[in-house]
Tab-separated table of C-alpha atoms in Angstrom:
chain	number	residue	atom	x	y	z
A	191	MET	CA	0.000	0.000	0.000
A	192	SER	CA	1.348	3.415	-0.872
A	193	THR	CA	2.022	6.275	1.496
A	194	ALA	CA	-0.690	8.238	-0.211
A	195	SER	CA	-3.270	5.563	0.325
A	196	GLU	CA	-2.478	5.231	4.006
A	197	LYS	CA	-3.368	8.863	4.527
A	198	LYS	CA	-6.716	8.654	2.776
A	199	GLN	CA	-9.332	7.879	5.356
A	200	GLY	CA	-12.655	8.866	3.745
A	201	PHE	CA	-15.204	6.199	2.864
A	202	TRP	CA	-14.948	6.656	-0.888
A	203	ARG	CA	-11.178	6.953	-0.701
A	204	GLU	CA	-11.081	3.636	1.135
A	205	MET	CA	-13.351	2.139	-1.514
A	206	ILE	CA	-10.773	3.086	-4.144
A	207	TYR	CA	-7.404	2.794	-2.364
A	208	ASN	CA	-8.140	-0.431	-0.505
A	209	ASN	CA	-10.339	-1.828	-3.247
A	210	PRO	CA	-9.552	-5.551	-3.298
A	211	VAL	CA	-10.549	-6.025	-6.938
A	212	PHE	CA	-9.249	-2.993	-8.811
A	213	GLY	CA	-6.581	-1.970	-6.306
A	214	LEU	CA	-5.168	-5.262	-5.044
A	215	TYR	CA	-6.360	-7.558	-7.887
A	216	LEU	CA	-7.934	-10.099	-5.511
A	217	GLY	CA	-11.150	-12.072	-6.123
A	218	ILE	CA	-11.068	-11.378	-9.860
A	219	CYS	CA	-12.368	-14.800	-10.958
A	220	SER	CA	-15.855	-14.391	-9.466
A	221	THR	CA	-15.900	-10.707	-10.417
A	222	LEU	CA	-15.418	-11.515	-14.095
A	223	ALA	CA	-17.852	-14.422	-14.033
A	224	ILE	CA	-20.922	-13.157	-12.236
A	225	THR	CA	-21.132	-9.452	-13.075
A	226	THR	CA	-23.589	-9.869	-15.934
A	227	THR	CA	-26.486	-8.378	-13.957
A	228	LEU	CA	-26.976	-6.005	-11.046
A	229	ASN	CA	-28.886	-8.737	-9.186
A	230	ASN	CA	-25.933	-11.113	-9.317
A	231	ALA	CA	-23.541	-8.389	-8.178
A	232	ILE	CA	-25.602	-7.376	-5.152
A	233	GLY	CA	-26.355	-10.991	-4.181
A	234	MET	CA	-22.712	-12.050	-4.391
A	235	GLY	CA	-21.610	-8.838	-2.668
A	236	ILE	CA	-23.904	-9.409	0.317
A	237	ALA	CA	-22.761	-13.045	0.610
A	238	VAL	CA	-19.103	-11.948	0.656
A	239	ILE	CA	-19.779	-9.115	3.153
A	240	VAL	CA	-21.417	-11.569	5.561
A	241	VAL	CA	-18.702	-14.228	5.207
A	242	LEU	CA	-15.843	-11.717	5.392
A	243	THR	CA	-17.173	-9.820	8.406
A	244	VAL	CA	-18.136	-12.880	10.439
A	245	SER	CA	-14.960	-14.799	9.530
A	246	ASN	CA	-12.827	-11.811	10.535
A	247	ILE	CA	-14.640	-11.631	13.896
A	248	VAL	CA	-14.337	-15.369	14.589
A	249	ILE	CA	-10.690	-15.522	13.498
A	250	SER	CA	-9.845	-12.484	15.589
A	251	LEU	CA	-11.406	-14.245	18.596
A	252	LEU	CA	-9.611	-17.525	17.886
A	253	ALA	CA	-6.206	-16.006	17.046
A	254	PRO	CA	-4.885	-15.827	20.643
A	255	ILE	CA	-5.522	-19.559	21.234
A	256	THR	CA	-4.477	-20.803	17.781
A	257	PRO	CA	-0.895	-22.120	17.388
A	258	ASP	CA	0.862	-21.000	14.203
A	259	GLU	CA	1.169	-24.552	12.842
A	260	ILE	CA	-2.613	-25.019	12.554
A	261	HIS	CA	-3.783	-21.497	11.830
A	262	ILE	CA	-4.537	-22.170	8.135
A	263	PRO	CA	-6.709	-25.277	8.829
A	264	VAL	CA	-8.543	-23.281	11.519
A	265	TYR	CA	-9.219	-20.409	9.114
A	266	ILE	CA	-10.371	-22.784	6.386
A	267	VAL	CA	-12.785	-24.617	8.720
A	268	VAL	CA	-14.282	-21.313	9.872
A	269	ILE	CA	-14.575	-19.864	6.349
A	270	ALA	CA	-15.934	-23.087	4.807
A	271	THR	CA	-18.574	-23.342	7.537
A	272	LEU	CA	-19.697	-19.759	6.999
A	273	VAL	CA	-19.828	-20.175	3.216
A	274	THR	CA	-21.886	-23.363	3.560
A	275	VAL	CA	-24.290	-21.616	5.939
A	276	VAL	CA	-24.665	-18.667	3.563
A	277	GLY	CA	-25.134	-21.087	0.633
A	278	MET	CA	-27.885	-23.005	2.442
A	279	LEU	CA	-29.675	-19.798	3.436
A	280	MET	CA	-29.479	-18.494	-0.142
A	281	GLN	CA	-30.737	-21.787	-1.541
A	282	ALA	CA	-33.686	-21.632	0.842
A	283	TYR	CA	-34.651	-17.977	0.593
A	284	THR	CA	-33.266	-16.785	-2.763
A	285	PRO	CA	-33.311	-19.937	-4.934
A	286	THR	CA	-33.194	-18.109	-8.269
A	287	LEU	CA	-30.168	-16.078	-7.246
A	288	TYR	CA	-28.555	-19.204	-5.821
A	289	SER	CA	-28.985	-21.121	-9.073
A	290	THR	CA	-27.719	-18.148	-11.113
A	291	LEU	CA	-24.586	-17.671	-9.014
A	292	GLY	CA	-24.183	-21.451	-8.909
A	293	THR	CA	-20.793	-22.736	-7.954
A	294	PHE	CA	-19.380	-19.247	-7.335
A	295	ILE	CA	-21.143	-19.203	-3.968
A	296	ASP	CA	-19.213	-22.298	-2.879
A	297	LEU	CA	-16.032	-20.851	-4.356
A	298	ILE	CA	-16.171	-17.951	-1.865
A	299	VAL	CA	-14.241	-20.407	0.354
A	300	VAL	CA	-11.176	-19.973	-1.834
A	301	ASN	CA	-11.690	-16.278	-2.537
A	302	CYS	CA	-8.310	-14.665	-1.895
A	303	ILE	CA	-9.925	-11.687	-0.177
A	304	ILE	CA	-11.399	-13.787	2.653
A	305	LEU	CA	-8.279	-15.816	3.468
A	306	GLY	CA	-6.071	-12.805	2.738
A	307	ARG	CA	-7.826	-10.575	5.273
A	308	ALA	CA	-7.929	-13.383	7.849
A	309	GLU	CA	-4.177	-13.905	7.547
A	310	ALA	CA	-3.076	-10.302	7.064
A	311	TYR	CA	-5.469	-8.458	9.361
A	312	ALA	CA	-7.928	-10.365	11.556
A	313	SER	CA	-5.278	-12.635	13.098
A	314	SER	CA	-3.370	-9.656	14.524
A	315	HIS	CA	-6.123	-7.142	15.375
A	316	ASN	CA	-8.908	-6.939	17.916
A	317	VAL	CA	-12.517	-7.942	17.213
A	318	ALA	CA	-13.886	-4.459	16.529
A	319	GLU	CA	-11.063	-3.562	14.121
A	320	SER	CA	-11.367	-6.918	12.360
A	321	ALA	CA	-15.139	-6.538	11.987
A	322	ARG	CA	-14.679	-3.062	10.533
A	323	ASP	CA	-12.010	-4.323	8.138
A	324	GLY	CA	-14.243	-7.198	7.005
A	325	LEU	CA	-17.170	-4.862	6.451
A	326	MET	CA	-15.118	-2.285	4.551
A	327	MET	CA	-13.401	-4.932	2.391
A	328	GLY	CA	-16.780	-6.550	1.693
A	329	LEU	CA	-18.277	-3.192	0.762
A	330	SER	CA	-15.305	-2.442	-1.498
A	331	TYR	CA	-15.744	-5.789	-3.224
A	332	THR	CA	-19.506	-5.179	-3.608
A	333	PHE	CA	-18.811	-1.681	-4.931
A	334	SER	CA	-16.525	-3.213	-7.583
A	335	LEU	CA	-19.118	-5.819	-8.549
A	336	ILE	CA	-21.843	-3.175	-8.851
A	337	ALA	CA	-19.622	-0.919	-10.984
A	338	MET	CA	-18.750	-3.826	-13.301
A	339	SER	CA	-22.320	-5.118	-13.534
A	340	LEU	CA	-23.825	-1.679	-14.217
A	341	ILE	CA	-21.479	-1.110	-17.143
A	342	ARG	CA	-21.904	-4.623	-18.546
A	343	GLN	CA	-25.673	-4.761	-18.100
A	344	ILE	CA	-26.348	-1.317	-19.546
A	345	LEU	CA	-23.985	-1.630	-22.518
A	346	GLY	CA	-24.761	-5.292	-23.151
A	347	THR	CA	-28.547	-5.262	-22.822
A	348	GLY	CA	-29.444	-1.565	-22.770
A	349	LEU	CA	-31.433	-2.184	-19.581
A	350	LEU	CA	-30.985	-1.063	-16.012
A	351	GLU	CA	-32.930	-3.742	-14.191
A	352	PHE	CA	-33.216	-5.054	-10.663
A	353	SER	CA	-35.510	-7.770	-9.358
A	354	ASN	CA	-36.412	-9.055	-5.918
A	355	PRO	CA	-34.010	-11.961	-5.237
A	356	MET	CA	-36.599	-13.714	-3.056
A	357	SER	CA	-39.621	-13.582	-5.376
A	358	ASN	CA	-37.802	-12.856	-8.651
A	359	GLN	CA	-40.300	-10.064	-9.376
A	360	VAL	CA	-38.860	-7.146	-11.345
A	361	ILE	CA	-38.633	-4.087	-9.055
A	362	PHE	CA	-37.513	-1.688	-11.735
A	363	SER	CA	-36.566	-1.974	-15.372
A	364	LEU	CA	-35.413	1.011	-17.344
A	365	ARG	CA	-34.264	0.961	-20.966
A	366	LEU	CA	-31.316	3.352	-21.262
A	367	ILE	CA	-30.029	2.301	-24.693
A	368	PRO	CA	-32.317	1.375	-27.623
A	369	GLU	CA	-32.147	-2.309	-28.480
A	370	ALA	CA	-30.556	-1.579	-31.863
A	371	PHE	CA	-27.534	0.092	-30.219
A	372	VAL	CA	-26.639	-2.398	-27.475
A	373	ILE	CA	-23.212	-4.106	-27.538
A	374	PRO	CA	-23.879	-7.770	-26.657
A	375	VAL	CA	-20.165	-8.537	-26.259
A	376	PHE	CA	-20.344	-6.876	-22.837
A	377	THR	CA	-22.480	-9.760	-21.561
A	378	THR	CA	-19.720	-12.217	-22.514
A	379	GLN	CA	-16.367	-12.894	-20.842
A	380	THR	CA	-14.618	-10.678	-23.394
A	381	GLY	CA	-16.792	-7.793	-22.193
A	382	ALA	CA	-15.938	-8.704	-18.604
A	383	PHE	CA	-12.194	-8.409	-19.290
A	384	LEU	CA	-12.660	-5.138	-21.193
A	385	THR	CA	-14.725	-3.593	-18.403
A	386	PHE	CA	-12.302	-4.828	-15.770
A	387	ALA	CA	-9.313	-3.371	-17.629
A	388	VAL	CA	-10.958	0.042	-18.013
A	389	LEU	CA	-11.995	0.243	-14.346
A	390	ALA	CA	-8.600	-1.016	-13.090
A	391	ALA	CA	-6.904	1.611	-15.264
A	392	ALA	CA	-9.215	4.314	-13.883
A	393	VAL	CA	-8.408	3.331	-10.281
A	394	ALA	CA	-4.667	3.272	-11.084
A	395	ALA	CA	-4.959	6.723	-12.710
A	396	ILE	CA	-6.711	8.161	-9.631
A	397	LYS	CA	-4.039	6.678	-7.358
A	398	ASN	CA	-1.176	7.944	-9.542
A	399	ASN	CA	-2.725	11.394	-9.749
A	400	ASP	CA	-3.085	11.589	-5.966
A	401	GLU	CA	0.444	10.349	-5.426
A	402	LYS	CA	1.793	12.982	-7.823
A	403	LYS	CA	-0.179	15.678	-6.007
A	404	GLU	CA	1.101	14.458	-2.683
A	405	ALA	CA	4.697	14.333	-3.947
A	406	ALA	CA	4.334	17.891	-5.257
A	407	ALA	CA	2.871	19.016	-1.920
A	408	LEU	CA	5.722	17.335	-0.010
A	409	LYS	CA	8.286	18.945	-2.317
A	410	ALA	CA	6.667	22.369	-1.861
A	411	LYS	CA	6.645	21.855	1.911
A	412	ALA	CA	10.298	20.795	1.889
A	413	ASP	CA	11.205	23.820	-0.275
A	414	ALA	CA	9.305	26.130	2.060
A	415	GLU	CA	11.049	24.640	5.094
A	416	LYS	CA	14.418	24.986	3.344
A	417	ALA	CA	13.654	28.615	2.459
A	418	ALA	CA	12.503	29.335	6.026
A	419	LYS	CA	15.695	27.790	7.420
A	420	ALA	CA	17.824	29.829	5.030
A	421	ALA	CA	15.946	32.981	5.956
A	422	ALA	CA	16.365	32.233	9.660
A	423	ALA	CA	20.095	31.605	9.175
A	424	LYS	CA	20.422	34.843	7.249
A	425	ALA	CA	18.531	36.752	9.923
A	426	ALA	CA	20.705	35.235	12.633
A	427	ALA	CA	23.908	36.098	10.774
A	428	LYS	CA	22.987	39.746	10.072
A	429	PRO	CA	23.274	41.215	13.665
A	430	VAL	CA	26.683	39.595	14.015
A	431	LYS	CA	27.823	41.189	10.796
A	432	GLU	CA	26.383	44.554	11.876
A	433	ALA	CA	28.060	44.215	15.269
A	434	ALA	CA	31.371	43.431	13.566
B	149	MET	CA	-2.269	-27.991	28.335
B	150	ASN	CA	0.896	-27.070	26.415
B	151	ARG	CA	-0.142	-24.821	23.493
B	152	GLU	CA	2.621	-26.166	21.285
B	153	GLY	CA	1.780	-29.796	22.011
B	154	THR	CA	0.106	-32.088	19.467
B	155	LEU	CA	-2.736	-32.891	21.872
B	156	TYR	CA	-3.674	-29.220	22.238
B	157	LYS	CA	-3.758	-28.737	18.466
B	158	ALA	CA	-5.836	-31.893	17.938
B	159	VAL	CA	-8.309	-30.914	20.652
B	160	LEU	CA	-8.611	-27.362	19.313
B	161	LEU	CA	-9.301	-28.561	15.762
B	162	GLY	CA	-11.672	-31.259	17.056
B	163	VAL	CA	-13.689	-28.794	19.126
B	164	LEU	CA	-13.794	-26.286	16.275
B	165	CYS	CA	-15.007	-28.941	13.824
B	166	ALA	CA	-17.642	-30.126	16.317
B	167	VAL	CA	-18.955	-26.577	16.816
B	168	CYS	CA	-19.013	-25.977	13.056
B	169	GLY	CA	-20.774	-29.310	12.526
B	170	LEU	CA	-23.439	-28.396	15.082
B	171	LEU	CA	-23.947	-25.013	13.449
B	172	LEU	CA	-24.273	-26.590	10.000
B	173	GLY	CA	-26.692	-29.194	11.345
B	174	GLY	CA	-28.847	-26.474	12.883
B	175	VAL	CA	-28.934	-24.388	9.717
B	176	ASN	CA	-29.614	-27.478	7.615
B	177	ALA	CA	-32.559	-28.425	9.840
B	178	LEU	CA	-33.905	-24.908	9.378
B	179	THR	CA	-33.432	-24.633	5.620
B	180	GLU	CA	-33.990	-28.181	4.328
B	181	PRO	CA	-37.828	-28.110	4.443
B	182	ILE	CA	-37.837	-24.735	2.690
B	183	ILE	CA	-35.409	-25.931	-0.011
B	184	THR	CA	-37.500	-29.090	-0.601
B	185	GLU	CA	-40.691	-27.029	-0.772
B	186	ALA	CA	-39.097	-24.613	-3.265
B	187	ALA	CA	-37.898	-27.519	-5.425
B	188	ILE	CA	-41.430	-28.944	-5.524
B	189	ALA	CA	-42.950	-25.517	-6.204
B	190	ASN	CA	-40.708	-25.217	-9.269
B	191	GLU	CA	-41.744	-28.648	-10.491
B	192	LYS	CA	-45.367	-28.527	-9.344
B	193	ALA	CA	-46.796	-27.137	-12.593
B	194	ASN	CA	-45.219	-30.077	-14.451
B	195	LEU	CA	-46.349	-32.663	-11.896
B	196	GLU	CA	-49.903	-31.300	-12.107
B	197	LEU	CA	-49.903	-32.345	-15.773
B	198	ILE	CA	-50.020	-35.951	-14.600
B	199	TYR	CA	-51.874	-35.886	-11.281
B	200	PRO	CA	-53.904	-32.651	-11.143
B	201	GLY	CA	-54.690	-31.454	-7.636
B	202	ALA	CA	-52.538	-34.090	-5.885
B	203	SER	CA	-50.309	-33.362	-2.907
B	204	PHE	CA	-46.669	-33.796	-3.970
B	205	ALA	CA	-43.504	-34.484	-1.965
B	206	ALA	CA	-39.918	-34.853	-3.206
B	207	GLN	CA	-38.369	-38.218	-2.370
B	208	ASP	CA	-34.758	-39.195	-1.741
B	209	PHE	CA	-33.444	-41.697	-4.254
B	210	THR	CA	-30.300	-43.375	-5.551
B	211	ASP	CA	-30.146	-44.008	-9.280
B	212	ASP	CA	-26.967	-45.603	-10.569
B	213	SER	CA	-28.087	-45.347	-14.208
B	214	GLY	CA	-28.005	-41.542	-14.146
B	215	TYR	CA	-31.306	-41.194	-16.033
B	216	VAL	CA	-33.545	-40.213	-13.107
B	217	GLN	CA	-33.273	-36.565	-12.057
B	218	GLY	CA	-36.097	-36.379	-9.537
B	219	VAL	CA	-38.635	-38.547	-7.760
B	220	TYR	CA	-41.926	-37.174	-6.437
B	221	SER	CA	-44.739	-38.911	-4.615
B	222	ALA	CA	-48.327	-37.913	-5.316
B	223	GLU	CA	-50.271	-38.792	-2.181
B	224	GLY	CA	-52.852	-41.496	-2.827
B	225	LYS	CA	-52.066	-41.571	-6.563
B	226	GLY	CA	-48.564	-42.854	-7.302
B	227	MET	CA	-44.977	-41.847	-8.026
B	228	ILE	CA	-43.611	-39.491	-10.686
B	229	TYR	CA	-40.085	-39.785	-12.082
B	230	LYS	CA	-38.334	-36.964	-13.907
B	231	ILE	CA	-36.002	-38.498	-16.482
B	232	HIS	CA	-33.348	-37.029	-18.757
B	233	ALA	CA	-32.089	-39.212	-21.610
B	234	THR	CA	-30.188	-38.618	-24.840
B	235	GLY	CA	-31.530	-39.824	-28.183
B	236	TYR	CA	-30.485	-38.447	-31.569
B	237	ASN	CA	-30.081	-34.851	-30.402
B	238	SER	CA	-26.996	-34.590	-28.233
B	239	GLU	CA	-28.697	-32.212	-25.794
B	240	GLY	CA	-31.122	-34.965	-24.866
B	241	PHE	CA	-34.722	-34.666	-23.729
B	242	THR	CA	-36.557	-34.583	-20.424
B	243	PHE	CA	-39.813	-36.328	-19.623
B	244	LEU	CA	-42.010	-37.291	-16.699
B	245	LEU	CA	-43.062	-40.871	-16.191
B	246	ALA	CA	-45.609	-41.767	-13.519
B	247	PHE	CA	-46.565	-45.114	-12.046
B	248	ASN	CA	-49.884	-45.421	-10.268
B	249	ASP	CA	-49.897	-47.139	-6.880
B	250	ASP	CA	-51.041	-50.358	-8.603
B	251	GLY	CA	-47.971	-50.336	-10.884
B	252	SER	CA	-49.642	-49.216	-14.095
B	253	VAL	CA	-48.241	-46.221	-15.972
B	254	GLY	CA	-50.035	-43.096	-14.748
B	255	GLY	CA	-48.660	-40.712	-17.337
B	256	PHE	CA	-45.887	-40.028	-19.829
B	257	LYS	CA	-45.276	-36.343	-20.582
B	258	VAL	CA	-42.324	-34.788	-22.359
B	259	LEU	CA	-41.064	-31.522	-20.833
B	260	GLU	CA	-38.208	-30.603	-23.176
B	261	GLU	CA	-37.135	-32.171	-26.431
B	262	ASN	CA	-35.552	-31.179	-29.706
B	263	GLU	CA	-35.701	-34.429	-31.661
B	264	THR	CA	-36.067	-34.587	-35.445
B	265	GLY	CA	-39.605	-34.085	-36.760
B	266	GLY	CA	-40.998	-37.231	-38.402
B	267	PHE	CA	-38.364	-39.411	-36.692
B	268	GLY	CA	-37.435	-39.056	-33.024
B	269	LYS	CA	-40.314	-36.657	-32.390
B	270	ARG	CA	-42.786	-39.506	-33.069
B	271	CYS	CA	-41.826	-40.895	-29.642
B	272	PHE	CA	-43.689	-38.008	-28.043
B	273	GLU	CA	-46.812	-38.370	-30.153
B	274	ASP	CA	-49.577	-40.952	-30.468
B	275	PRO	CA	-49.628	-43.903	-31.009
B	276	TYR	CA	-46.259	-44.298	-29.171
B	277	VAL	CA	-47.435	-42.293	-26.125
B	278	SER	CA	-50.601	-44.417	-25.858
B	279	GLU	CA	-48.472	-47.568	-26.011
B	280	VAL	CA	-46.318	-46.358	-23.110
B	281	ASN	CA	-49.396	-45.315	-21.142
B	282	ALA	CA	-50.720	-48.885	-21.407
B	283	LEU	CA	-47.596	-50.421	-19.776
B	284	THR	CA	-46.859	-51.375	-16.167
B	285	SER	CA	-43.729	-51.120	-14.058
B	286	ASN	CA	-42.863	-54.730	-14.973
B	287	ASP	CA	-42.847	-54.005	-18.715
B	288	SER	CA	-40.257	-52.502	-21.019
B	289	ALA	CA	-40.932	-49.436	-23.177
B	290	PRO	CA	-41.308	-50.351	-26.866
B	291	LEU	CA	-38.758	-49.483	-29.545
B	292	LEU	CA	-39.918	-47.463	-32.535
B	293	SER	CA	-38.652	-48.124	-36.045
B	294	GLY	CA	-37.140	-44.963	-37.561
B	295	ALA	CA	-36.657	-43.491	-34.087
B	296	THR	CA	-34.370	-46.143	-32.671
B	297	LEU	CA	-32.049	-43.821	-30.732
B	298	THR	CA	-34.847	-41.811	-29.127
B	299	SER	CA	-37.026	-44.811	-28.252
B	300	THR	CA	-33.989	-46.689	-26.893
B	301	ALA	CA	-33.274	-43.723	-24.640
B	302	ILE	CA	-36.901	-43.739	-23.470
B	303	GLN	CA	-36.670	-47.479	-22.884
B	304	LYS	CA	-33.566	-47.027	-20.700
B	305	GLY	CA	-35.180	-44.171	-18.763
B	306	PHE	CA	-38.330	-46.250	-18.325
B	307	ALA	CA	-36.251	-49.159	-17.022
B	308	ALA	CA	-34.439	-46.906	-14.520
B	309	ALA	CA	-37.733	-45.468	-13.232
B	310	SER	CA	-39.484	-48.831	-13.028
B	311	ALA	CA	-36.491	-50.299	-11.147
B	312	LEU	CA	-36.780	-47.495	-8.587
B	313	PHE	CA	-40.558	-47.911	-8.380
B	314	ASN	CA	-40.383	-51.689	-7.958
B	315	SER	CA	-37.680	-51.382	-5.301
B	316	ARG	CA	-39.981	-49.197	-3.174
B	317	LYS	CA	-42.739	-51.782	-3.044
């Protein structure tokens, strides 16, 4: 993580700087596969938020009593249990969404973001900090999925549509692009890679821009300090000269 | 207990697995009836084609042949088997086959098929359908000349369903 990113504390800044998908390139497989509709993105996002937050809390609680040699099996058992629970609840209450997301729900177990945060953060921080980290990482991931799915759905189908995941009833459906002008490739994997590349480049550009600004600010500050020191030295030397 | 000792690690993992198992068991007990109900709700419109107004329940089954995709009981009427088989078209076709409680065929309805018109498609039209409807669980589905692949697939699916039905008696 860069110096610039560490200093950015706002919600949206955190969404961009600590974004696991476009910033850290984690969890890309499911992102590319399921972001064909807004429904999929929100469903998957909520599942990951729940698993990530609860796993971070449980792992943070277990960390003090877990020897290093078995910490990975412990994490995997906790994460796999949570994913299975979330999968069963989704199958029961949102069957359409469950069948659409299919195997990607089960594959949350091996999502790098979950195990990565457990290993890098939750195991060495307290419960409250770990819960916050899980929530923020989950929200960042969901934010990425929503951004990808909005672009792909609108350009690929011309529709902005969202339906109730429990009853499958359409809540809103808005045609933004006439059917004759849609670009169906965006609903395919090629479209997924294109969208991902554009968004990753945009996030990198924002980061680079901020880092340049920060470097310029630091340079200006250093110059000002140098000038102030020189002025102070000059001022201190003058009375001596006058006295001489 | 020494935290670095093997016993401590084994106990910790054992307790964790037991807690996770209990949690999964609890959630499964909560969600299983809802999942079963949802599965039947999805299939109910199809099942109603054979036994209108019946009360349906999904049944557990083991089918080594791989033809049977679902088994449903219709209370007081019989059993319905959802079968997927492959004839001439490589995507295969799906049909429902029902046996009444007395063992006679209660219905034969195709749900999805894309067989060739005038050939395989004849297996889903009369007189072939009437012939199947006149069978029992101890019979074998007939083969149809000119639609050998499709009727053979139906025959194999029929055999798988009748084997399951006869084993329940």
